[in-house]
CSV table of C-alpha atoms and ligand atoms in Angstrom, one decimal:
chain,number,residue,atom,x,y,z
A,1,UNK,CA,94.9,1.4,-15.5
A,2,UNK,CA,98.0,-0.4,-16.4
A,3,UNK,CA,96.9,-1.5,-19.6
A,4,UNK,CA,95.5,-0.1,-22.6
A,5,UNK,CA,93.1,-1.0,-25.7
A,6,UNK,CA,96.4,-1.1,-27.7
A,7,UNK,CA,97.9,-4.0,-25.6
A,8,UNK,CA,95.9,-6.3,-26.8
A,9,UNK,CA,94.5,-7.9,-30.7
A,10,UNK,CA,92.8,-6.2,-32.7
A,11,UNK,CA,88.6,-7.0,-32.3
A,12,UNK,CA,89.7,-7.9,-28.2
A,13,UNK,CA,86.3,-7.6,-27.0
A,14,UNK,CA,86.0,-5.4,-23.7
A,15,UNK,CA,82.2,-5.6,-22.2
A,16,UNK,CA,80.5,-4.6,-18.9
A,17,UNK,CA,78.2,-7.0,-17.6
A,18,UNK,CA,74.9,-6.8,-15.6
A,19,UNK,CA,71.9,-9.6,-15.2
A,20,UNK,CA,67.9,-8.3,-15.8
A,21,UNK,CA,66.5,-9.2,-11.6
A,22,UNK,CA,69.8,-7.5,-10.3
A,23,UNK,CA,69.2,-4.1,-12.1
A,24,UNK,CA,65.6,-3.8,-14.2
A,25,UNK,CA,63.4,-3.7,-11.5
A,26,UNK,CA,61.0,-7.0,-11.6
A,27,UNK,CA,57.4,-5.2,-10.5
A,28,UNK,CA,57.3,-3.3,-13.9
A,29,UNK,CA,55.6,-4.3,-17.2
A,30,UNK,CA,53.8,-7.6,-16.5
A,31,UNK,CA,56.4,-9.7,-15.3
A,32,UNK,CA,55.5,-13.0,-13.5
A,33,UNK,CA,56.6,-13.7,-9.8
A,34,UNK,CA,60.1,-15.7,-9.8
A,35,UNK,CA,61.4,-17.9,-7.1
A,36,UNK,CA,63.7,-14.9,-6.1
A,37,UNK,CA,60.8,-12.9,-5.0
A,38,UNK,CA,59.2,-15.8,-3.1
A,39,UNK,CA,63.1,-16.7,-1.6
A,40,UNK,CA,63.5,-13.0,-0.2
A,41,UNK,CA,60.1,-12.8,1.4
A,42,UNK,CA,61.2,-15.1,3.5
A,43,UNK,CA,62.7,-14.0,7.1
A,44,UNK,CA,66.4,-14.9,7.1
A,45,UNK,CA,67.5,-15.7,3.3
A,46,UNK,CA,68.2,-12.1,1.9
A,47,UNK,CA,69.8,-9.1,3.9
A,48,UNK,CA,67.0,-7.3,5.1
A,49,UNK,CA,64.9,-9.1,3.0
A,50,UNK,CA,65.5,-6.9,0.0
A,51,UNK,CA,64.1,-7.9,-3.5
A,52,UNK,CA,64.8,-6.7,-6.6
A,53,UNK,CA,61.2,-5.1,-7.1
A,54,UNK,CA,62.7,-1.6,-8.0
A,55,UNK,CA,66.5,-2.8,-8.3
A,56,UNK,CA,68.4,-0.1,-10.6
A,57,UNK,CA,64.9,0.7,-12.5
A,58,UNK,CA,67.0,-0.2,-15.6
A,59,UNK,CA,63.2,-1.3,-17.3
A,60,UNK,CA,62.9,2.6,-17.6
A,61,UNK,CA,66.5,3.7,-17.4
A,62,UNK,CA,68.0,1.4,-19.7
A,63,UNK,CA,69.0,4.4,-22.4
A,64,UNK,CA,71.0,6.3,-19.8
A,65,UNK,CA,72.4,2.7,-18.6
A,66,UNK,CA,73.8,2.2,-22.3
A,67,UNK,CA,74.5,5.7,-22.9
A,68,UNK,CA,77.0,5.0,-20.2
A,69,UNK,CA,78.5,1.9,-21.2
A,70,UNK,CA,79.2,3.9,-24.8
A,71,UNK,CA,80.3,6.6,-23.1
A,72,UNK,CA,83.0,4.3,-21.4
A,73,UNK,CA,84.3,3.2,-24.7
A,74,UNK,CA,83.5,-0.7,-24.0
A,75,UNK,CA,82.5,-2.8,-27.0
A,76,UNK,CA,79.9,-5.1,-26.1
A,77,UNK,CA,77.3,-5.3,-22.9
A,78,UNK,CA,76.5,-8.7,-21.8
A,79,UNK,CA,73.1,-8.8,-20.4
A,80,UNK,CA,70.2,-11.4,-19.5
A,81,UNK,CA,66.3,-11.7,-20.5
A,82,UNK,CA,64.2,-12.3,-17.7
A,83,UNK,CA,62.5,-15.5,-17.8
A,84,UNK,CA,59.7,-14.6,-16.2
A,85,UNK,CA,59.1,-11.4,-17.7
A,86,UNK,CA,58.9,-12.9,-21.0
A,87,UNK,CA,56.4,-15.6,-20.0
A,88,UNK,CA,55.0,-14.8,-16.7
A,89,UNK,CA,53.9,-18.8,-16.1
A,90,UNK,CA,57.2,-19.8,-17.1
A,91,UNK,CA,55.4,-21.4,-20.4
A,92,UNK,CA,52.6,-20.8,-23.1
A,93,UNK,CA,51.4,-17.3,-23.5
A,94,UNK,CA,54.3,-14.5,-23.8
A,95,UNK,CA,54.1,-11.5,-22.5
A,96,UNK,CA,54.0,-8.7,-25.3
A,97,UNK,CA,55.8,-6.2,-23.1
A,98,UNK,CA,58.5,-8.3,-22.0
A,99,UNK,CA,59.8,-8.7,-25.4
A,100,UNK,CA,58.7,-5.3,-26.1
A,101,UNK,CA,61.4,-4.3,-23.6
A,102,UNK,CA,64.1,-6.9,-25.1
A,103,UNK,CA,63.5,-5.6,-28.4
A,104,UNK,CA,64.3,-1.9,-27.3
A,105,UNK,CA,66.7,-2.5,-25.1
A,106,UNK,CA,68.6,-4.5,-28.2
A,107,UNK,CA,67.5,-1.6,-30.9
A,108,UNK,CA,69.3,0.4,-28.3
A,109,UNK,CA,72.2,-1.0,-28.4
A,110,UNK,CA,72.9,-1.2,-31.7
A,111,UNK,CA,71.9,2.3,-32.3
A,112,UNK,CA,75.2,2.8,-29.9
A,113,UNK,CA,77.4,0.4,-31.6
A,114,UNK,CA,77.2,-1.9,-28.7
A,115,UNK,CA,77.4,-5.6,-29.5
A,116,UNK,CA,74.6,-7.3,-27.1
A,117,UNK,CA,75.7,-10.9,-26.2
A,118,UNK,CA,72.6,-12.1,-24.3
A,119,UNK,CA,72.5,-14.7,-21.4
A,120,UNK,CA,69.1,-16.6,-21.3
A,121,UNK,CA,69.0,-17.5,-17.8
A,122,UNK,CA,70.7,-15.7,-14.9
A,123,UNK,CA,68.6,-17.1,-11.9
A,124,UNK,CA,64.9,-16.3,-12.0
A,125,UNK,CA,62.5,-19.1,-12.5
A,126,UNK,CA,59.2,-18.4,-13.4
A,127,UNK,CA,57.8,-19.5,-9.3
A,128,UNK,CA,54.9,-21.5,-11.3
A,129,UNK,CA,57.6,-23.6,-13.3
A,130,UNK,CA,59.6,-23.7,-9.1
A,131,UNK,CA,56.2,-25.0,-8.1
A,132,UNK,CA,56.7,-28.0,-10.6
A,133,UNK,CA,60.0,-28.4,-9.1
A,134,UNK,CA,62.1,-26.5,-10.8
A,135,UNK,CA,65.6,-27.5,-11.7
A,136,UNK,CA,64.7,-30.7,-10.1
A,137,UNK,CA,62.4,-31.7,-12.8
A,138,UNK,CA,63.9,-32.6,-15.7
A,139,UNK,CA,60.9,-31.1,-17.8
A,140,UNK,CA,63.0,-28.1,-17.3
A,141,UNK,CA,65.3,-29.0,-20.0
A,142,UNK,CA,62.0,-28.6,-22.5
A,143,UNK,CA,60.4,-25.6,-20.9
A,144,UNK,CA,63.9,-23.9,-21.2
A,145,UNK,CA,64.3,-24.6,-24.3
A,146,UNK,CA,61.0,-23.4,-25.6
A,147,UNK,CA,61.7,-19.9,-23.9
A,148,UNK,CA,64.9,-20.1,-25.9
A,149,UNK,CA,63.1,-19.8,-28.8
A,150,UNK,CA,60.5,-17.9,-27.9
A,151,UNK,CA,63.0,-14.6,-26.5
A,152,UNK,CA,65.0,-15.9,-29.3
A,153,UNK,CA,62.5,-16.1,-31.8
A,154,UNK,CA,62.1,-11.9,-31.2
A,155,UNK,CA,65.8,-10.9,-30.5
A,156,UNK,CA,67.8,-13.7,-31.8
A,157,UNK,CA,68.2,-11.7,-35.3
A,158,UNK,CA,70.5,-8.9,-33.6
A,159,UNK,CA,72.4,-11.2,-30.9
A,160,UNK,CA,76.3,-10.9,-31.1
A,161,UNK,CA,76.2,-13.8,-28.9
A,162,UNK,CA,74.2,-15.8,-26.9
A,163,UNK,CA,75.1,-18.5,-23.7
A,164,UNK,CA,72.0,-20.2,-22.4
A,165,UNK,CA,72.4,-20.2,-18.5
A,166,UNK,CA,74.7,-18.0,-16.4
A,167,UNK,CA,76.7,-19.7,-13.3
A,168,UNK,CA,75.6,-23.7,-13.6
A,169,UNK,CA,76.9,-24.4,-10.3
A,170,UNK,CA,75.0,-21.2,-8.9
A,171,UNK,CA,72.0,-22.6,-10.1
A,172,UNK,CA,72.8,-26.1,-9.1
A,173,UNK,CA,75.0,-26.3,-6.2
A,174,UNK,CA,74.5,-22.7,-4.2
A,175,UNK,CA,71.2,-23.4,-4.5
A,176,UNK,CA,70.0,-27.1,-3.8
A,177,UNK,CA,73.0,-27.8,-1.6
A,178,UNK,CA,74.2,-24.9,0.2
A,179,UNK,CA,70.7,-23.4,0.3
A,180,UNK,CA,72.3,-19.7,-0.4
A,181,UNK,CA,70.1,-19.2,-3.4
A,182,UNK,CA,66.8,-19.6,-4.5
A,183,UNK,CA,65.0,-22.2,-3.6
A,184,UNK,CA,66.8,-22.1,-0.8
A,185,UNK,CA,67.1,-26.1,-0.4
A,186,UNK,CA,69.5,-28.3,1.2
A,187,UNK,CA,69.2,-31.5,-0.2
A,188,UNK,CA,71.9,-33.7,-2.2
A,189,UNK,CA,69.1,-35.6,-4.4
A,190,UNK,CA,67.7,-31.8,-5.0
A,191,UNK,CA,71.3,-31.0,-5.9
A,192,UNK,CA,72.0,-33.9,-7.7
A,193,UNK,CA,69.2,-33.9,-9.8
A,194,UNK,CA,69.5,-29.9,-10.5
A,195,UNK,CA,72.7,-30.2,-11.7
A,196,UNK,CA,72.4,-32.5,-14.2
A,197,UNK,CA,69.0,-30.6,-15.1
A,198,UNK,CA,71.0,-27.2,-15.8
A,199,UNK,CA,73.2,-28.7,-18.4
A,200,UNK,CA,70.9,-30.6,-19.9
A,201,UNK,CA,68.8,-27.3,-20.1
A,202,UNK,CA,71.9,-25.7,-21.6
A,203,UNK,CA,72.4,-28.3,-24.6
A,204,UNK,CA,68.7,-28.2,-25.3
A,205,UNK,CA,68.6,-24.5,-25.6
A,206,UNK,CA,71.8,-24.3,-27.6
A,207,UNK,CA,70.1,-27.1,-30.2
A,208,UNK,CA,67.0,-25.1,-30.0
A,209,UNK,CA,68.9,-22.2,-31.2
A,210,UNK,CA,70.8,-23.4,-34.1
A,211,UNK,CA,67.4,-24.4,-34.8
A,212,UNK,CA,66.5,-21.1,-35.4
A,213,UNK,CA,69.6,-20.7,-37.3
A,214,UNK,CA,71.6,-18.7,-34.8
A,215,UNK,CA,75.2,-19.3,-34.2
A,216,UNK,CA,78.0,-17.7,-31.5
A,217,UNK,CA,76.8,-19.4,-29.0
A,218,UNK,CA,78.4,-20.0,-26.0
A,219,UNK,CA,78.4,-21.5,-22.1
A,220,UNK,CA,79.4,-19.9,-19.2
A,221,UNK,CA,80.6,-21.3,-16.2
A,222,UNK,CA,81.4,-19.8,-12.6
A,223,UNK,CA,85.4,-21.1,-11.4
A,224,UNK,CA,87.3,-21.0,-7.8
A,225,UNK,CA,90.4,-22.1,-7.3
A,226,UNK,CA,90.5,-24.3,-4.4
A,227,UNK,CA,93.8,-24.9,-2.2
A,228,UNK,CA,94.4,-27.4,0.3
A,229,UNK,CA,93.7,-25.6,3.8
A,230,UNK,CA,97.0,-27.1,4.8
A,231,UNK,CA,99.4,-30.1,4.0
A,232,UNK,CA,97.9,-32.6,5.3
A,233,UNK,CA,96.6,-35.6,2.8
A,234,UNK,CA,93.1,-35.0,4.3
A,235,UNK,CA,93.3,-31.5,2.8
A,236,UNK,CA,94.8,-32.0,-0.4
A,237,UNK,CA,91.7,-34.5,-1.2
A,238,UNK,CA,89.5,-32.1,0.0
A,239,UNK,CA,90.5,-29.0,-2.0
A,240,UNK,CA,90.7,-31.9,-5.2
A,241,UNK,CA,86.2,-32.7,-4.1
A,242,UNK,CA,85.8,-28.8,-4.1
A,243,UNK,CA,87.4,-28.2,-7.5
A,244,UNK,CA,85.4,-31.3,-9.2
A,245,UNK,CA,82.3,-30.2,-8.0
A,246,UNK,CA,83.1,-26.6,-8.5
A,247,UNK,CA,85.0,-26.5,-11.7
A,248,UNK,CA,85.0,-29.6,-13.5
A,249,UNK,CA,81.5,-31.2,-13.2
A,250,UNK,CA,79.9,-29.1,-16.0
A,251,UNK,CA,83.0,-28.6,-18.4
A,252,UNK,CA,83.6,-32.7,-18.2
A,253,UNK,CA,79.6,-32.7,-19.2
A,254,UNK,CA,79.5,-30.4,-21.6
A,255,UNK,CA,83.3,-31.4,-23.3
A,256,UNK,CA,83.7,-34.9,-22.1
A,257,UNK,CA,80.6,-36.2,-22.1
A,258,UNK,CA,81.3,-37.4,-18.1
A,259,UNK,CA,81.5,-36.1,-14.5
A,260,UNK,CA,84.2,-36.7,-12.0
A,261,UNK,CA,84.4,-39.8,-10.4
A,262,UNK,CA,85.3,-37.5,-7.0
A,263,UNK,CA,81.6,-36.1,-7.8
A,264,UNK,CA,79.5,-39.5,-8.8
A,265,UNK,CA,81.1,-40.6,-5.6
A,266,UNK,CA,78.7,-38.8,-3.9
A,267,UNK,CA,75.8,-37.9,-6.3
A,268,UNK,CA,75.3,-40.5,-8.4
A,269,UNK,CA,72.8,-42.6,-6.5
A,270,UNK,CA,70.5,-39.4,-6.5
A,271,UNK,CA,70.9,-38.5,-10.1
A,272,UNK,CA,68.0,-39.3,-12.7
A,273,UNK,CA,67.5,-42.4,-14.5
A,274,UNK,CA,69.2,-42.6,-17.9
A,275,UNK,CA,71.7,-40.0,-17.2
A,276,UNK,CA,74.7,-41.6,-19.0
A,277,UNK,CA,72.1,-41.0,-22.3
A,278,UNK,CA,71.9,-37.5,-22.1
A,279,UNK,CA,75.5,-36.3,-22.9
A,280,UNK,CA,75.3,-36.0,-26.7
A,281,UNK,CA,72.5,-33.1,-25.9
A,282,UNK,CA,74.5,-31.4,-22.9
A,283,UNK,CA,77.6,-31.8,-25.2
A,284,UNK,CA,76.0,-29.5,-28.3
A,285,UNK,CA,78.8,-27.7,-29.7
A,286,UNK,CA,79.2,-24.3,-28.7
A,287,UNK,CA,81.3,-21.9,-30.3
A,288,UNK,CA,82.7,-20.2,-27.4
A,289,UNK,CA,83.5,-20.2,-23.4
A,290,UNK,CA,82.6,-17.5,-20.7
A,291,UNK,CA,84.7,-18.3,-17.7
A,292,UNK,CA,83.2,-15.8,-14.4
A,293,UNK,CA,86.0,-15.6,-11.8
A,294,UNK,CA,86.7,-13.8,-8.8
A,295,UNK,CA,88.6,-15.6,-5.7
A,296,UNK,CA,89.9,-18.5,-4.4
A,297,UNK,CA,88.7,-20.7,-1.5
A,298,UNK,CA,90.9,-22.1,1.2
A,299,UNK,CA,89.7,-26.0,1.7
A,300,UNK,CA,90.0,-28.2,4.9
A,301,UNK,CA,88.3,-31.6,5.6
A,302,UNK,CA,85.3,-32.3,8.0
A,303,UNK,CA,85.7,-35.5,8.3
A,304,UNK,CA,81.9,-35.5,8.2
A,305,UNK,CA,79.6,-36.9,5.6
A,306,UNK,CA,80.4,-36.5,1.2
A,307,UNK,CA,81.4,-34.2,0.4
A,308,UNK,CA,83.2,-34.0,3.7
A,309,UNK,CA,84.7,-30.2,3.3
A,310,UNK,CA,85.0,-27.0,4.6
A,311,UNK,CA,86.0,-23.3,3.5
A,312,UNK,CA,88.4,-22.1,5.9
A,313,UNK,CA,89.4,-18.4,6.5
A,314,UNK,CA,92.4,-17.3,4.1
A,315,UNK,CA,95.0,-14.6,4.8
A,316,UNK,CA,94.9,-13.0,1.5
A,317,UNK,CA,93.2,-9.4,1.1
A,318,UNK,CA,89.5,-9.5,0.9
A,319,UNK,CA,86.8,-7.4,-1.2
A,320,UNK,CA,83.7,-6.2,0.3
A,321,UNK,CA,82.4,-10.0,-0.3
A,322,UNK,CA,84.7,-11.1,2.1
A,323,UNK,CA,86.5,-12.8,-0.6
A,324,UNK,CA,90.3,-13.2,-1.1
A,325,UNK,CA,91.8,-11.4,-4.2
A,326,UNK,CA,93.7,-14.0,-5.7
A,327,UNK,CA,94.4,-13.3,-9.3
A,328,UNK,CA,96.5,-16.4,-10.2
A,329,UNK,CA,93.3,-18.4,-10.2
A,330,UNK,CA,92.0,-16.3,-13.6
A,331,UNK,CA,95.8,-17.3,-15.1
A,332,UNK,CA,95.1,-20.6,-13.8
A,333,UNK,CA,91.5,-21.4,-15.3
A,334,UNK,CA,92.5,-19.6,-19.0
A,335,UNK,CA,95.2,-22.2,-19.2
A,336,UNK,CA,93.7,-24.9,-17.8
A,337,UNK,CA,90.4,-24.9,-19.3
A,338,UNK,CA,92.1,-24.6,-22.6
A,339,UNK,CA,94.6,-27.3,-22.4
A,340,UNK,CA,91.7,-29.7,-20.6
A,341,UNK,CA,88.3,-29.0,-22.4
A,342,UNK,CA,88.4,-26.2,-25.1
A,343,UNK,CA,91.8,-26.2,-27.0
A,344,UNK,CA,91.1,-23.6,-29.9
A,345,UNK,CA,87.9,-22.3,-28.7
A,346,UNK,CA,87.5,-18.5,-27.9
A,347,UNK,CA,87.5,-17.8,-24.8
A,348,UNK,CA,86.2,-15.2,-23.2
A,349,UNK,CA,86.3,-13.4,-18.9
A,350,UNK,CA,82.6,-13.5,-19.1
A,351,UNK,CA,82.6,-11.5,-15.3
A,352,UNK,CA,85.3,-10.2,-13.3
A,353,UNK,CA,85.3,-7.4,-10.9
A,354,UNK,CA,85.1,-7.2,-7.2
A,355,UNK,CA,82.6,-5.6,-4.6
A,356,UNK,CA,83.9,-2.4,-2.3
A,357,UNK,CA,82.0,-0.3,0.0
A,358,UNK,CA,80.5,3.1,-0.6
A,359,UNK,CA,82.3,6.0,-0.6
A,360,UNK,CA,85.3,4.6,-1.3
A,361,UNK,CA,87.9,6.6,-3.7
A,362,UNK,CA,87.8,2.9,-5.6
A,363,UNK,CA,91.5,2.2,-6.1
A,364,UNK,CA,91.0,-1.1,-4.7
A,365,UNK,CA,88.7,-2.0,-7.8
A,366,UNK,CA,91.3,0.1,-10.0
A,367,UNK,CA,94.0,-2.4,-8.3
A,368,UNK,CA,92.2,-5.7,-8.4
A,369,UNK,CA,91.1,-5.2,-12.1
A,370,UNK,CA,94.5,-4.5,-13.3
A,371,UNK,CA,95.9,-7.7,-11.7
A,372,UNK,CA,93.5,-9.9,-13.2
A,373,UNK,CA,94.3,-8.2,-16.4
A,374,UNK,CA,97.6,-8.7,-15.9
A,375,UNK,CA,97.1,-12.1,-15.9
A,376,UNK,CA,94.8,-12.5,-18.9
A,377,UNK,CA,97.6,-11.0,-20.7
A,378,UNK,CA,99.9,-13.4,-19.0
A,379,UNK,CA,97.6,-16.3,-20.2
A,380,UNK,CA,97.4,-15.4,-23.7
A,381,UNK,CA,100.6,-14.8,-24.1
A,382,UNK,CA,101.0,-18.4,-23.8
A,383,UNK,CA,98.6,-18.8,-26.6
A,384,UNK,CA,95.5,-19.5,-24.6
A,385,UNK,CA,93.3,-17.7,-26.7
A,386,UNK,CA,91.3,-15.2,-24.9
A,387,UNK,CA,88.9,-13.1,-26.7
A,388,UNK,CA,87.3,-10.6,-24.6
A,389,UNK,CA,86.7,-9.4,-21.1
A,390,UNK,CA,83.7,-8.2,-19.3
A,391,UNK,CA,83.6,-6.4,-16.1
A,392,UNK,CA,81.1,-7.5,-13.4
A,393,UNK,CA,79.2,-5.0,-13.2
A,394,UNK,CA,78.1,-1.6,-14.8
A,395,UNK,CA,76.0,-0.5,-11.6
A,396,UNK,CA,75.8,-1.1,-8.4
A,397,UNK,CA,73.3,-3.9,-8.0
A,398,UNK,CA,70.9,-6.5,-6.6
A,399,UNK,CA,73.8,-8.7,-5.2
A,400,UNK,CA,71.2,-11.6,-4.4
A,401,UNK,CA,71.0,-12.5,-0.6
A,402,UNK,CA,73.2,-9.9,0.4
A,403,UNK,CA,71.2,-7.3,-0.7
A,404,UNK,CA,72.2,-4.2,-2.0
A,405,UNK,CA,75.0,-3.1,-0.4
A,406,UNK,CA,77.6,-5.1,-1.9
A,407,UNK,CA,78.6,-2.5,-4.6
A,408,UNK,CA,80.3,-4.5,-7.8
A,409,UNK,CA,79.4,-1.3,-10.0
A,410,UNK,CA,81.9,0.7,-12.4
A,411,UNK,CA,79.1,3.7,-11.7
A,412,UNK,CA,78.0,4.4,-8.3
A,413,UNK,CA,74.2,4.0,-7.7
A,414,UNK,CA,72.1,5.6,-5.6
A,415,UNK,CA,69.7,3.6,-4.3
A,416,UNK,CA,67.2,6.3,-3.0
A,417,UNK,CA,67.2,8.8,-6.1
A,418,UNK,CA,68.8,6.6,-8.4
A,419,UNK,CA,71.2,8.3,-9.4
A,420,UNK,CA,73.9,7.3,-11.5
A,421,UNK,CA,76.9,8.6,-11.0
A,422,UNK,CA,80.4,7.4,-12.7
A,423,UNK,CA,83.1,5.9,-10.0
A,424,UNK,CA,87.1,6.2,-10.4
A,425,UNK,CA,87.4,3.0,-12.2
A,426,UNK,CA,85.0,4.1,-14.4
A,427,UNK,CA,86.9,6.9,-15.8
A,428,UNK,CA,90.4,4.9,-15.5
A,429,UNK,CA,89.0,1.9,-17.9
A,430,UNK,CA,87.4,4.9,-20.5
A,431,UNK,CA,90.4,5.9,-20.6
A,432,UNK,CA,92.4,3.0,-21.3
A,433,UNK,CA,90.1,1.8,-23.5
A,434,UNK,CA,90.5,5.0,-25.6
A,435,UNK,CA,94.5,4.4,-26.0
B,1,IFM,O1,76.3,-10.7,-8.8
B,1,IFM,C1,76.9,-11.9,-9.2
B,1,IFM,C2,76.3,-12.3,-10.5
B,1,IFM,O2,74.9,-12.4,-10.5
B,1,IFM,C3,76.9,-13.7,-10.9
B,1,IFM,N1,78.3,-13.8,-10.8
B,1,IFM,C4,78.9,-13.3,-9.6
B,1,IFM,C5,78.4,-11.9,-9.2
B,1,IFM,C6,79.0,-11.4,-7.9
B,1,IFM,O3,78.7,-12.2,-6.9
């Protein structure tokens, strides 16, 4: 790499980063069907219609998993319980197992030194709390909230940290708007509703929390630049919608207690009663900020209904995802979050990384990493202060509806034998990390 452990503060946090459905395998030990499982049987939303039923079989791997991520010399391993496995209905009686698992898997880690820094939700309702509606129902806020405390209740003790939901405008936007995610819907009073639900979900959890007298805890949002697909006005506004909606609905709820105007332009005649009165709960103070980032988007007018826009083709090299690698952006959301929502707050890459295909010799992950490191660096040398980074992902994974072979993973898995086996950037970051 072109960095090293010594370039940066003393305590800088380095992590790898995974999510329980991509990689524990959701048939084992008792867990309840999710809206995942009932989203990828369904003909056309997932790549082959693959699940994550066996996914990495982490639930039985899991020492090997953080035997590696010791053995690569990262800090901390940011990880997610699984709603659903903890209480199959979503709510009332837990499931002994599932936070049988949690509690080895964090006993694990700390046998290893690893810090765990736990992410509540990352993406698979309970199917009995999507048959209530979901993220549309603004029940959710309580139901999430009690599952806080009840995964909480058993693990919460050992947490290094701990951010509620993973990816607001996944859960929110992707999903209820774009229909790329479960539930699969395309509906702007579904989206509206949801994402006022997910941060609403997100205060109530963190309150629940320092209920339980837990602190370092966090939110952790998803961010893509957006540029104007060319000059024109038309496409200047245009990029301006996709970057409120994007980037600057949930950290104008969560530390401005308000959403764009750009965005209540279109959503606010579908968004719940009372709204306005629920900012002083989405706005419980959090102690720290994940920011996810991995591309930018190119963004052109339709001319068609709110929020009238379009993606358009970019001619910057592309990962696997068919993404442009773009590392600016990363500069660009350190400083600006800072200067616009957080000031003094730690910050911290929550997920970076990028997909490549198999075999590959994996300089291109080698290359992309070290840019966006570049520009961490670059970002806190202007004082932005940036605590830590975590690589998306340890493994090759469950990469939602594309399936499985999107590979994000430092190690190489096999998905027939299972086999782990360590890729280039694997070894370039252990080394770094050791100098
Ligand atoms: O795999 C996902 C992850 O679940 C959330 N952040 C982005 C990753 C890559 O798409």
């Amino acid at each position: 790499m072109d960095f090293k452990r010594s370039d940066f503060p003393e305590g800088f946090l380095w992590g790898a980063a995974t999510s329980s459905y991509q990689i524990e395998g959701h048939s084992f030990g008792g867990a309840g069907p999710t809206h995942w499982d009932s989203f990828a049987a369904t003909p056309g939303n997932v790549v082959r219609a693959e699940h994550g039923d066996l996914a990495c079989d982490h639930y039985h791997r899991f020492e090997e998993d953080l035997d590696l991520i010791k053995a690569a010399g990262f800090d901390a391993y940011r990880f997610s319980t699984s709603w659903a496995r903890v209480l199959p209905d979503g709510r009332g009686t837990a499931n002994a197992e599932g936070l049988d698992f949690y509690d080895r898997l964090t006993d694990a880690m700390l046998e290893r030194g690893l810090k765990p820094c736990a992410t509540l939700y990352h993406w698979e309702l309970p199917q009995p709390l999507a048959d209530l509606g979901g993220w549309r129902n603004r029940d959710i806020a309580g139901w999430f909230g009690d599952f806080a405390e009840v995964i909480m209740g058993r693990i919460g003790d050992r947490m290094h940290s701990v951010a509620p939901i993973n990816e607001p405008w996944c859960v929110a936007w992707l999903s209820h708007f774009m229909g790329h995610h479960a539930p699969g819907m395309r509906d702007i009073r579904a989206a509206a509703r949801a994402m006022h639900h997910v941060l609403l979900a997100h205060g109530t959890a963190i309150e629940r929390m320092r209920g339980l007298g837990m602190s370092n805890l966090g939110a952790v949002c998803n961010f893509e630049w957006a540029d104007p697909a060319d000059e024109s006005d038309a496409a200047r506004e245009a990029a301006l919608d996709y970057d409120a909606i994007y980037n600057r609905f949930f950290l104008g709820g969560m530390f401005h207690k308000a959403y764009p105007e750009r965005v209540l332009k279109g959503l606010e005649p579908h968004l719940p009663a009372g709204w306005q009165d629920d900012f002083d709960t989405i706005a419980a103070p959090v102690d720290w900020v994940g920011l996810n980032y991995y591309t930018r988007k190119l963004i052109g007018p339709t001319g068609g209904p709110w929020p009238g826009y379009e993606e358009v083709d970019g001619p910057l090299p592309k990962t696997q995802m068919g993404w442009e690698v773009y590392p600016d952006g990363l500069y660009n959301f350190l400083t600006r979050t800072a200067a616009n929502y957080t000031s003094d707050l730690p910050l911290y890459m929550t997920e970076n990384g990028m997909a490549s295909p198999a075999p590959s010799d994996d300089q291109d992950r080698i290359a992309y990493l070290n840019a966006h490191v570049a520009k961490a660096r670059a970002a806190m040398a202007e004082g932005v202060p940036l605590k830590g980074y975590f690589i998306w992902s340890l493994l090759d994974n469950y990469e939602w509806a594309l399936g499985y072979e999107k590979r994000f993973g430092l190690v190489h898995v096999d998905f027939e034998s299972l086999q782990r086996t360590p890729k280039a950037s694997y070894e370039a970051l252990k080394l770094a990390l050791s100098q």
